[in-house]
Amino acid sequence: GIVAVTQPRRVAAISLATRVSDEKKNELGKLVGYTVRFEDLTSDETKIKFLTDGMLLREAIGDPLMHKYSVVILDEAHERTIHTDVLFGVVKAAQKKRKELGKLPLKVIVMSATMDVDLFSQYFNGAPVLYLEGRQHPIQIFYTKQSQSDYLQAALVTVFQIHQEAPYSQDILVFLTGQEEIEAMTKTCRDIAKHL
């Protein structure tokens, strides 16, 4: 069967499918594909399918036993969206019904960076819990000496100060509030970098 990997947002589903497809050195839509609202890039060859929670719910309405899936991975479970929470119930019901009917089992994997592990383990009948250590990199956090009225300008100045003082092998991560700010900051950085 197919491995379904759910994501709460379409951008994550598409970018993860693209990355896994690249890592497998396979054309996107073949072995690895994705399905999001208004867009389905899968084929009969697809074995790993990334999709939004909402799309898997929609599929489950037409096929409550989720016959084409052998594994369902519910990623970002800590976000606890309505779709994710409903999906927990739908997947658990499909898992139980398939067992009762003697069909191939539906394996369920719940993944989260931060969540109430015991709650989810109990919900899925005492499912085992695995803790995976992520790669740890040294992180330095810097604060401004005075509060800033224009945090975008302050972030921009700070990025270029660090860029000029730190080794080129180091990275800089700036958190901004949305796509518009990210695009504006990226454009400004590129414009300034041309003159360095």
Coordinates of N, CA and C in Angstrom, one line a residue:
G1 N 0.8 -1.2 0.0 CA 0.0 0.0 0.0 C 0.8 1.3 0.0
I2 N 0.2 2.3 0.0 CA 0.8 3.7 -0.1 C 1.0 4.2 1.4
V3 N 2.1 4.9 1.5 CA 2.4 5.6 2.8 C 1.8 7.0 2.7
A4 N 0.9 7.4 3.5 CA 0.3 8.8 3.5 C 1.0 9.6 4.6
V5 N 1.5 10.8 4.3 CA 2.1 11.6 5.3 C 1.3 12.9 5.3
T6 N 0.6 13.2 6.4 CA -0.2 14.4 6.4 C 0.5 15.6 7.0
Q7 N 0.2 16.8 6.5 CA 0.7 18.0 6.9 C -0.5 19.0 7.1
P8 N -0.4 19.9 8.1 CA -1.5 20.8 8.3 C -1.6 21.9 7.2
R9 N -0.5 22.2 6.5 CA -0.5 23.2 5.5 C 0.0 22.7 4.1
R10 N -0.6 23.2 3.1 CA -0.3 22.8 1.7 C 1.2 23.1 1.4
V11 N 1.7 24.2 1.8 CA 3.1 24.5 1.5 C 4.0 23.5 2.0
A12 N 3.8 23.0 3.3 CA 4.6 22.0 3.9 C 4.5 20.6 3.1
A13 N 3.3 20.3 2.7 CA 3.0 19.0 1.9 C 3.8 19.1 0.6
I14 N 3.7 20.2 -0.1 CA 4.4 20.3 -1.4 C 5.9 20.3 -1.2
S15 N 6.4 21.1 -0.3 CA 7.9 21.2 -0.1 C 8.5 19.9 0.4
L16 N 7.8 19.2 1.3 CA 8.3 18.0 1.8 C 8.3 16.9 0.7
A17 N 7.3 16.9 -0.1 CA 7.2 15.9 -1.2 C 8.4 16.2 -2.2
T18 N 8.6 17.5 -2.5 CA 9.7 17.9 -3.4 C 11.0 17.4 -2.8
R19 N 11.2 17.7 -1.5 CA 12.5 17.3 -0.9 C 12.8 15.8 -0.9
V20 N 11.8 15.0 -0.5 CA 11.9 13.6 -0.5 C 12.1 13.0 -1.9
S21 N 11.4 13.6 -2.8 CA 11.6 13.2 -4.2 C 13.0 13.4 -4.7
D22 N 13.5 14.6 -4.4 CA 14.9 15.0 -4.7 C 15.9 14.0 -4.1
E23 N 15.7 13.7 -2.8 CA 16.6 12.8 -2.1 C 16.5 11.4 -2.7
K24 N 15.4 11.0 -3.2 CA 15.2 9.7 -3.8 C 15.7 9.7 -5.2
K25 N 16.1 10.9 -5.7 CA 16.5 11.1 -7.1 C 15.4 10.5 -8.1
N26 N 14.2 11.0 -7.8 CA 13.1 10.5 -8.5 C 12.2 11.7 -8.9
E27 N 11.6 11.7 -10.1 CA 10.7 12.7 -10.5 C 9.5 12.9 -9.6
L28 N 9.3 14.1 -9.2 CA 8.1 14.4 -8.3 C 6.8 14.0 -9.1
G29 N 6.0 13.2 -8.3 CA 4.8 12.7 -8.9 C 4.8 11.3 -9.3
K30 N 6.0 10.7 -9.3 CA 6.2 9.3 -9.6 C 6.2 8.5 -8.3
L31 N 7.4 8.1 -7.8 CA 7.5 7.4 -6.5 C 6.9 8.2 -5.3
V32 N 7.2 9.5 -5.3 CA 6.8 10.4 -4.3 C 5.9 11.5 -4.9
G33 N 4.8 11.7 -4.3 CA 3.9 12.8 -4.8 C 3.2 13.5 -3.7
Y34 N 2.3 14.4 -4.1 CA 1.5 15.1 -3.1 C 0.1 15.4 -3.7
T35 N -0.8 15.6 -2.7 CA -2.2 16.0 -3.0 C -2.6 17.1 -2.1
V36 N -2.9 18.3 -2.6 CA -3.4 19.4 -1.8 C -4.7 19.9 -2.6
R37 N -5.4 20.8 -1.9 CA -6.6 21.3 -2.6 C -6.3 21.9 -4.0
F38 N -7.1 21.4 -4.9 CA -7.0 21.8 -6.3 C -5.7 21.4 -7.0
E39 N -4.9 20.5 -6.4 CA -3.7 20.1 -7.1 C -3.3 18.6 -6.6
D40 N -3.2 17.8 -7.6 CA -2.8 16.4 -7.3 C -1.7 16.0 -8.2
L41 N -0.5 15.8 -7.6 CA 0.7 15.4 -8.4 C 1.1 14.0 -7.9
T42 N 0.3 13.0 -8.3 CA 0.6 11.6 -7.9 C 0.4 10.8 -9.2
S43 N 0.7 9.5 -9.2 CA 0.5 8.7 -10.3 C 0.3 7.3 -9.7
D44 N 0.1 6.3 -10.6 CA -0.1 4.9 -10.2 C 1.2 4.4 -9.6
E45 N 2.3 5.0 -9.8 CA 3.6 4.6 -9.3 C 3.8 5.1 -7.8
T46 N 3.0 6.1 -7.4 CA 3.3 6.8 -6.1 C 3.2 5.8 -5.0
K47 N 4.2 5.8 -4.1 CA 4.2 5.0 -2.9 C 4.3 5.8 -1.7
I48 N 4.8 7.0 -1.8 CA 4.8 8.0 -0.6 C 4.0 9.2 -1.1
K49 N 2.9 9.5 -0.4 CA 2.0 10.6 -0.8 C 1.9 11.6 0.4
F50 N 2.4 12.8 0.2 CA 2.2 13.9 1.1 C 0.9 14.6 0.8
L51 N 0.1 14.8 1.8 CA -1.2 15.5 1.6 C -1.6 16.3 2.9
T52 N -2.4 17.2 2.7 CA -2.9 18.0 3.8 C -3.9 17.1 4.6
D53 N -4.1 17.5 5.9 CA -5.0 16.8 6.7 C -6.4 16.8 6.1
G54 N -6.8 17.9 5.6 CA -8.1 18.1 5.0 C -8.3 17.2 3.8
M55 N -7.2 17.0 3.0 CA -7.4 16.1 1.8 C -7.5 14.6 2.2
L56 N -6.8 14.2 3.3 CA -7.0 12.8 3.7 C -8.3 12.6 4.3
L57 N -8.9 13.6 5.0 CA -10.2 13.5 5.5 C -11.2 13.4 4.4
R58 N -11.0 14.2 3.3 CA -11.9 14.1 2.2 C -11.9 12.7 1.5
E59 N -10.7 12.2 1.4 CA -10.5 10.8 0.9 C -11.2 9.8 1.7
A60 N -11.1 10.0 3.1 CA -11.7 9.0 4.0 C -13.2 9.0 4.0
I61 N -13.8 10.1 3.5 CA -15.3 10.2 3.4 C -15.7 9.2 2.3
G62 N -15.0 9.1 1.2 CA -15.3 8.1 0.2 C -14.8 6.7 0.4
D63 N -13.8 6.6 1.3 CA -13.2 5.3 1.6 C -12.8 5.3 3.1
P64 N -13.8 5.0 4.0 CA -13.6 5.1 5.4 C -12.5 4.1 5.9
L65 N -12.2 3.0 5.2 CA -11.2 2.1 5.6 C -9.8 2.4 5.1
M66 N -9.8 3.4 4.2 CA -8.5 3.9 3.7 C -7.7 2.7 3.0
H67 N -8.4 2.0 2.2 CA -7.9 0.8 1.6 C -6.5 0.9 0.9
K68 N -6.3 2.1 0.3 CA -5.0 2.2 -0.5 C -3.8 2.5 0.3
Y69 N -4.0 2.7 1.6 CA -2.9 3.1 2.5 C -2.5 1.9 3.4
S70 N -1.2 1.7 3.6 CA -0.8 0.7 4.6 C -0.2 1.4 5.8
V71 N 0.2 2.7 5.6 CA 0.7 3.5 6.7 C 0.2 4.9 6.6
V72 N -0.3 5.4 7.7 CA -0.7 6.9 7.8 C 0.2 7.5 8.8
I73 N 1.0 8.5 8.4 CA 1.8 9.3 9.3 C 1.2 10.7 9.5
L74 N 0.8 10.9 10.7 CA 0.1 12.2 11.1 C 1.2 13.1 11.6
D75 N 1.7 14.0 10.8 CA 2.8 14.9 11.2 C 2.3 16.2 11.8
E76 N 3.1 16.8 12.6 CA 2.8 18.1 13.3 C 1.5 17.9 14.1
A77 N 1.4 16.8 14.8 CA 0.2 16.5 15.6 C 0.0 17.5 16.7
H78 N 1.0 18.2 17.2 CA 0.9 19.1 18.3 C 0.1 20.4 17.9
E79 N -0.1 20.6 16.6 CA -0.8 21.8 16.1 C -2.3 21.6 16.5
R80 N -2.8 20.4 16.6 CA -4.2 20.2 17.0 C -5.2 21.0 16.3
T81 N -5.2 21.0 15.0 CA -6.2 21.7 14.2 C -7.4 20.8 14.2
I82 N -8.5 21.4 13.8 CA -9.8 20.6 13.7 C -9.6 19.4 12.8
H83 N -9.0 19.6 11.6 CA -8.8 18.5 10.7 C -8.0 17.4 11.3
T84 N -6.9 17.8 12.0 CA -6.0 16.8 12.6 C -6.7 16.0 13.7
D85 N -7.5 16.7 14.6 CA -8.2 16.0 15.6 C -9.3 15.1 15.1
V86 N -10.0 15.5 14.0 CA -11.0 14.6 13.4 C -10.3 13.4 12.8
L87 N -9.2 13.7 12.1 CA -8.4 12.7 11.5 C -7.9 11.6 12.4
F88 N -7.6 12.0 13.7 CA -7.2 10.9 14.7 C -8.4 9.9 14.8
G89 N -9.6 10.4 14.9 CA -10.7 9.5 15.1 C -11.0 8.7 13.9
V90 N -10.9 9.3 12.7 CA -11.1 8.6 11.4 C -10.1 7.5 11.2
V91 N -8.8 7.8 11.5 CA -7.7 6.8 11.3 C -7.9 5.7 12.3
K92 N -8.2 6.0 13.6 CA -8.4 5.0 14.6 C -9.5 4.1 14.2
A93 N -10.6 4.6 13.8 CA -11.8 3.8 13.4 C -11.4 2.9 12.2
A94 N -10.7 3.4 11.2 CA -10.3 2.6 10.1 C -9.4 1.5 10.5
Q95 N -8.5 1.8 11.4 CA -7.5 0.8 11.9 C -8.3 -0.3 12.6
K96 N -9.3 0.0 13.4 CA -10.1 -1.0 14.2 C -10.9 -1.8 13.2
K97 N -11.6 -1.2 12.3 CA -12.5 -1.9 11.4 C -11.7 -2.8 10.5
R98 N -10.6 -2.4 10.0 CA -9.7 -3.3 9.1 C -9.3 -4.5 9.9
K99 N -9.0 -4.3 11.2 CA -8.6 -5.5 12.0 C -9.8 -6.4 12.2
E100 N -11.0 -5.9 12.5 CA -12.2 -6.7 12.6 C -12.5 -7.5 11.4
L101 N -12.3 -6.9 10.2 CA -12.6 -7.5 8.9 C -11.5 -8.4 8.4
G102 N -10.4 -8.5 9.2 CA -9.3 -9.4 8.8 C -8.5 -8.8 7.6
K103 N -8.6 -7.5 7.4 CA -7.9 -6.9 6.2 C -6.4 -6.6 6.7
L104 N -5.6 -6.2 5.7 CA -4.3 -5.8 6.1 C -4.3 -4.6 7.1
P105 N -3.4 -4.7 8.1 CA -3.5 -3.7 9.2 C -3.1 -2.3 8.6
L106 N -3.7 -1.3 9.3 CA -3.3 0.1 9.0 C -2.4 0.6 10.1
K107 N -1.1 0.8 9.7 CA -0.2 1.3 10.7 C -0.3 2.8 10.8
V108 N -0.2 3.3 12.0 CA -0.4 4.8 12.3 C 0.8 5.2 13.0
I109 N 1.4 6.3 12.6 CA 2.5 7.0 13.2 C 2.1 8.4 13.5
V110 N 2.2 8.8 14.7 CA 1.9 10.2 15.1 C 3.3 10.9 15.4
M111 N 3.5 12.0 14.7 CA 4.8 12.7 14.9 C 4.6 14.1 15.4
S112 N 5.4 14.5 16.3 CA 5.3 15.9 16.8 C 6.6 16.3 17.4
A113 N 6.9 17.6 17.3 CA 8.1 18.1 18.0 C 7.8 18.3 19.5
T114 N 6.6 18.7 19.8 CA 6.2 18.9 21.2 C 4.7 18.5 21.3
M115 N 4.4 17.6 22.2 CA 3.0 17.2 22.4 C 2.9 16.4 23.7
D116 N 1.7 16.2 24.1 CA 1.3 15.4 25.3 C 1.4 14.0 24.8
V117 N 2.5 13.4 25.0 CA 2.8 12.0 24.5 C 1.9 11.0 25.1
D118 N 1.6 11.1 26.4 CA 0.8 10.1 27.1 C -0.6 10.1 26.5
L119 N -1.1 11.3 26.3 CA -2.5 11.5 25.7 C -2.6 10.7 24.4
F120 N -1.7 10.9 23.5 CA -1.8 10.3 22.2 C -1.5 8.8 22.3
S121 N -0.6 8.4 23.1 CA -0.3 7.0 23.3 C -1.5 6.2 23.8
Q122 N -2.2 6.8 24.8 CA -3.4 6.2 25.4 C -4.5 6.2 24.3
Y123 N -4.7 7.2 23.6 CA -5.7 7.3 22.5 C -5.5 6.2 21.5
F124 N -4.3 5.9 21.2 CA -4.0 4.8 20.2 C -3.7 3.5 21.0
N125 N -4.5 3.2 22.0 CA -4.4 1.9 22.7 C -3.0 1.6 23.3
G126 N -2.4 2.5 23.9 CA -1.1 2.3 24.5 C 0.0 2.1 23.5
A127 N 0.0 2.8 22.4 CA 1.0 2.7 21.4 C 2.4 3.1 22.0
P128 N 3.4 2.4 21.5 CA 4.8 2.8 22.0 C 5.2 4.2 21.6
V129 N 6.0 4.8 22.4 CA 6.5 6.1 22.2 C 8.0 6.1 21.9
L130 N 8.5 6.7 20.9 CA 9.9 6.8 20.5 C 10.3 8.2 20.6
Y131 N 11.4 8.5 21.3 CA 12.0 9.8 21.3 C 13.2 9.9 20.4
L132 N 13.2 10.8 19.4 CA 14.3 10.9 18.5 C 15.0 12.2 18.8
E133 N 16.3 12.1 19.1 CA 17.1 13.3 19.3 C 17.4 14.0 18.0
G134 N 17.2 15.3 17.9 CA 17.5 16.0 16.7 C 19.0 16.5 16.8
R135 N 19.5 16.9 15.7 CA 20.9 17.5 15.7 C 20.9 18.8 16.5
Q136 N 21.8 18.9 17.4 CA 22.0 20.1 18.2 C 23.1 20.9 17.6
H137 N 22.8 22.2 17.4 CA 23.9 23.1 16.9 C 24.0 24.2 18.0
P138 N 25.2 24.7 18.2 CA 25.2 25.8 19.1 C 24.5 27.0 18.6
I139 N 23.7 27.6 19.5 CA 22.9 28.8 19.1 C 23.2 29.9 20.0
Q140 N 23.4 31.1 19.4 CA 23.6 32.3 20.2 C 22.4 33.2 19.9
I141 N 21.9 33.8 21.0 CA 20.8 34.7 20.9 C 21.3 36.1 21.3
F142 N 21.0 37.1 20.5 CA 21.5 38.4 20.8 C 20.3 39.3 21.0
Y143 N 20.3 40.3 21.9 CA 19.2 41.2 22.1 C 19.8 42.6 21.9
T144 N 18.9 43.5 21.5 CA 19.3 44.9 21.3 C 19.4 45.6 22.7
K145 N 20.3 46.6 22.8 CA 20.4 47.3 24.0 C 19.2 48.2 24.3
Q146 N 18.6 48.7 23.3 CA 17.4 49.5 23.4 C 16.3 48.9 22.6
S147 N 15.0 49.2 23.0 CA 13.9 48.7 22.2 C 13.9 49.4 20.8
Q148 N 13.4 48.7 19.8 CA 13.5 49.3 18.5 C 12.1 49.6 18.0
S149 N 11.9 50.7 17.3 CA 10.6 51.0 16.8 C 10.4 50.4 15.4
D150 N 11.5 50.2 14.7 CA 11.4 49.6 13.4 C 12.2 48.3 13.4
Y151 N 11.5 47.2 13.8 CA 12.3 45.9 14.0 C 12.8 45.4 12.7
L152 N 12.2 45.7 11.6 CA 12.7 45.2 10.3 C 14.0 45.8 10.0
Q153 N 14.1 47.1 10.2 CA 15.4 47.8 9.9 C 16.4 47.4 10.9
A154 N 16.1 47.2 12.2 CA 17.0 46.7 13.2 C 17.5 45.3 12.8
A155 N 16.6 44.5 12.4 CA 17.0 43.1 12.0 C 18.0 43.1 10.8
L156 N 17.7 44.0 9.8 CA 18.5 44.2 8.6 C 19.9 44.6 9.0
V157 N 20.0 45.6 9.8 CA 21.3 46.2 10.3 C 22.1 45.1 11.0
T158 N 21.4 44.3 11.9 CA 22.0 43.3 12.7 C 22.5 42.1 11.8
V159 N 21.8 41.8 10.8 CA 22.2 40.7 9.9 C 23.5 41.1 9.2
F160 N 23.6 42.3 8.7 CA 24.8 42.7 8.0 C 26.0 42.9 9.0
Q161 N 25.7 43.3 10.2 CA 26.8 43.4 11.2 C 27.4 42.0 11.4
I162 N 26.5 41.1 11.7 CA 26.9 39.7 11.9 C 27.7 39.1 10.7
H163 N 27.1 39.4 9.5 CA 27.7 38.9 8.3 C 29.1 39.4 8.1
Q164 N 29.4 40.6 8.5 CA 30.7 41.2 8.3 C 31.7 40.7 9.4
E165 N 31.2 40.4 10.6 CA 32.0 40.0 11.7 C 32.2 38.5 11.9
A166 N 31.2 37.7 11.5 CA 31.3 36.2 11.8 C 31.9 35.5 10.6
P167 N 32.4 34.3 10.8 CA 32.9 33.5 9.7 C 31.8 33.2 8.7
Y168 N 32.2 33.0 7.5 CA 31.2 32.8 6.4 C 30.6 31.4 6.6
S169 N 31.2 30.5 7.3 CA 30.6 29.2 7.5 C 29.4 29.2 8.4
Q170 N 29.2 30.3 9.1 CA 28.0 30.3 10.0 C 26.8 30.9 9.3
D171 N 25.6 30.5 9.9 CA 24.4 30.9 9.3 C 23.7 31.9 10.2
I172 N 22.7 32.7 9.7 CA 21.9 33.6 10.5 C 20.5 33.3 10.2
L173 N 19.7 33.2 11.3 CA 18.3 32.9 11.2 C 17.5 34.1 11.8
V174 N 16.6 34.7 11.0 CA 15.8 35.8 11.4 C 14.3 35.4 11.3
F175 N 13.6 35.5 12.4 CA 12.2 35.2 12.4 C 11.4 36.5 12.2
L176 N 10.5 36.4 11.2 CA 9.7 37.5 10.8 C 8.2 37.1 10.9
T177 N 7.3 38.0 10.8 CA 5.9 37.7 11.1 C 5.1 37.1 9.9
G178 N 5.6 37.2 8.7 CA 4.8 36.7 7.6 C 5.6 36.7 6.2
Q179 N 4.9 36.2 5.2 CA 5.5 36.1 3.9 C 5.9 37.4 3.3
E180 N 5.0 38.4 3.5 CA 5.3 39.8 3.0 C 6.6 40.3 3.5
E181 N 6.8 40.2 4.9 CA 8.0 40.7 5.5 C 9.2 39.9 5.0
I182 N 9.1 38.6 4.9 CA 10.2 37.8 4.5 C 10.6 38.2 3.1
E183 N 9.7 38.4 2.2 CA 10.0 38.7 0.8 C 10.7 40.1 0.7
A184 N 10.1 41.1 1.5 CA 10.7 42.4 1.6 C 12.2 42.4 2.1
M185 N 12.4 41.6 3.2 CA 13.7 41.5 3.8 C 14.7 40.8 2.8
T186 N 14.2 39.8 2.2 CA 15.1 39.1 1.2 C 15.5 40.0 0.1
K187 N 14.5 40.8 -0.5 CA 14.8 41.7 -1.6 C 15.8 42.8 -1.1
T188 N 15.6 43.3 0.1 CA 16.5 44.4 0.6 C 17.9 43.8 0.8
C189 N 18.0 42.6 1.4 CA 19.3 42.0 1.6 C 20.0 41.8 0.3
R190 N 19.3 41.3 -0.7 CA 20.0 41.1 -2.0 C 20.5 42.4 -2.6
D191 N 19.6 43.4 -2.5 CA 20.0 44.7 -3.0 C 21.2 45.3 -2.3
I192 N 21.3 45.2 -1.0 CA 22.5 45.7 -0.3 C 23.7 44.8 -0.6
A193 N 23.5 43.5 -0.7 CA 24.6 42.6 -0.9 C 25.3 42.9 -2.2
K194 N 24.6 43.4 -3.2 CA 25.2 43.7 -4.5 C 26.3 44.8 -4.4
H195 N 26.1 45.7 -3.3 CA 27.1 46.8 -3.2 C 28.2 46.5 -2.2
L196 N 28.2 45.3 -1.7 CA 29.3 45.0 -0.7 C 30.6 44.6 -1.4

